[in-house]
Every structure is written in C-alpha cells, then in structure tokens.
Amino acid sequence: MESQNILVVPSVELRRDYHKGCYSSVSYVDNKDEFKVELYAPGFKEQDFNLQIADQMLSIYAEQRGTGNCFRRNIKLPDTIDVASNSLYYKHGSFKVTFHKNV
C-alpha cells in the first residue's frame, strides 16, 4: 500500500475565514500520481461554489444564497501538477478537486 501525505489546515486558519457562523474543513492529499483537495462545507450546495485557478493558486469561494454565510480558501498548488487536468466531485456538502501530476 502506497503511503499518502495528508496535511490538514490548522484550526487557526479555519477561524480566520469564519464568517456568520460558517466554516469549512479542508484537507490535502498529495501522492505519487495526483494532488487532491477535499473540502467539507455542510449546508452548501454545488451551485454555491465558485472555483478559480490562477498562478498555481486554487481559490474556492462559497456563499449560501439567502443566508449570507460565506467563506474563501486560497490553496497554493504544487508546481508538479497539471492544472488543466482537474476533475471535480460534489455530494452533500463534500467537494473534491483532483489534479493529475505531470510526468
């Protein structure tokens, strides 16, 4: 079984983006073939999210319509990934973005 490095955003960073009772949990999985960002935001729907990539930076912004609850995460992506190779997955407040690594 191949080992994976998992880096969890410290609670200090979670508090920094805290806004109107809303926060999210973010983790990163970096293994040999891919880099994965997993975000858990209960109560948010897929259409609440806006993702952008610029200069190896992934910006995730989400705002719940009608409540004003929102958060933003900026994640520096490794230089070893192909940003165009991203795939997205969303289900019940869990959002995952996967990037393949350059060979």
Coordinates of C-alpha atoms in Angstrom, one line a residue:
M1 CA 0.0 0.0 0.0
E2 CA 1.4 3.4 -1.0
S3 CA 1.6 6.0 1.7
Q4 CA 0.0 9.3 1.3
N5 CA 0.9 12.7 2.9
I6 CA -2.2 14.3 4.4
L7 CA -1.9 17.9 5.5
V8 CA -4.9 19.3 7.4
V9 CA -5.5 23.0 7.6
P10 CA -4.8 24.0 11.2
S11 CA -7.8 25.3 13.3
V12 CA -6.2 28.8 13.3
E13 CA -6.7 29.1 9.6
L14 CA -10.3 27.8 9.9
R15 CA -11.1 30.6 12.3
R16 CA -9.5 33.2 10.0
D17 CA -12.2 32.5 7.4
Y18 CA -15.0 32.2 9.9
H19 CA -18.0 34.4 8.9
K20 CA -21.5 34.5 10.3
G21 CA -21.4 31.0 11.8
C22 CA -20.0 29.3 8.7
Y23 CA -16.7 27.5 8.4
S24 CA -15.3 24.7 6.3
S25 CA -12.8 21.9 6.8
V26 CA -10.1 21.5 4.1
S27 CA -7.5 18.7 3.7
Y28 CA -4.9 18.0 1.0
V29 CA -3.8 14.6 -0.2
D30 CA -0.5 14.6 -2.2
N31 CA 0.6 11.2 -3.5
K32 CA 2.7 10.0 -6.4
D33 CA 0.1 10.4 -9.2
E34 CA -2.2 13.1 -8.0
F35 CA -2.9 16.1 -5.7
K36 CA -6.4 16.2 -4.2
V37 CA -8.2 19.0 -2.3
E38 CA -11.1 17.9 -0.1
L39 CA -13.4 20.4 1.4
Y40 CA -16.4 19.8 3.7
A41 CA -19.0 22.5 3.9
P42 CA -22.3 21.3 5.3
G43 CA -25.4 23.1 4.1
F44 CA -23.7 24.5 0.9
K45 CA -25.0 23.3 -2.4
E46 CA -22.9 22.7 -5.6
Q47 CA -24.1 26.0 -7.2
D48 CA -22.9 28.0 -4.1
F49 CA -19.3 27.3 -5.1
N50 CA -17.0 29.3 -7.3
L51 CA -13.6 27.9 -8.1
Q52 CA -10.8 29.7 -9.9
I53 CA -7.2 28.8 -10.7
A54 CA -4.5 31.5 -11.4
D55 CA -0.7 31.3 -11.0
Q56 CA -0.8 27.8 -9.3
M57 CA -3.3 29.1 -6.8
L58 CA -6.8 27.5 -6.3
S59 CA -9.3 29.9 -4.9
I60 CA -12.5 28.4 -3.6
Y61 CA -15.3 30.8 -2.7
A62 CA -18.8 29.7 -1.5
E63 CA -21.8 31.7 -0.5
Q64 CA -25.1 30.3 0.7
R65 CA -27.9 32.0 -1.1
G66 CA -30.3 33.7 1.2
T67 CA -28.2 33.4 4.3
G68 CA -25.1 35.5 3.6
N69 CA -22.9 32.7 5.0
C70 CA -19.7 32.5 3.0
F71 CA -16.1 31.5 3.1
R72 CA -13.0 31.7 1.0
R73 CA -10.0 29.4 0.8
N74 CA -6.8 30.0 -1.2
I75 CA -4.7 27.0 -1.7
K76 CA -1.2 27.0 -3.3
L77 CA -1.0 24.2 -5.8
P78 CA 2.3 22.2 -6.3
D79 CA 4.3 23.0 -9.4
T80 CA 4.2 19.3 -10.3
I81 CA 0.5 19.2 -11.2
D82 CA -1.3 19.9 -14.5
V83 CA -3.9 22.4 -13.6
A84 CA -5.9 21.6 -16.8
S85 CA -6.3 18.0 -15.7
N86 CA -8.7 18.8 -12.8
S87 CA -11.8 16.8 -12.0
L88 CA -14.5 17.9 -9.7
Y89 CA -16.8 15.9 -7.4
Y90 CA -19.6 17.2 -5.2
K91 CA -22.0 15.4 -2.9
H92 CA -23.9 16.5 0.2
G93 CA -21.5 19.3 1.3
S94 CA -18.4 17.4 0.3
F95 CA -16.4 18.9 -2.6
K96 CA -13.3 17.3 -4.1
V97 CA -10.9 18.6 -6.7
T98 CA -8.3 16.2 -8.1
F99 CA -5.3 17.2 -10.3
H100 CA -3.0 14.8 -12.1
K101 CA 0.7 15.2 -11.7
N102 CA 3.0 16.0 -14.7
V103 CA 5.1 13.0 -15.6

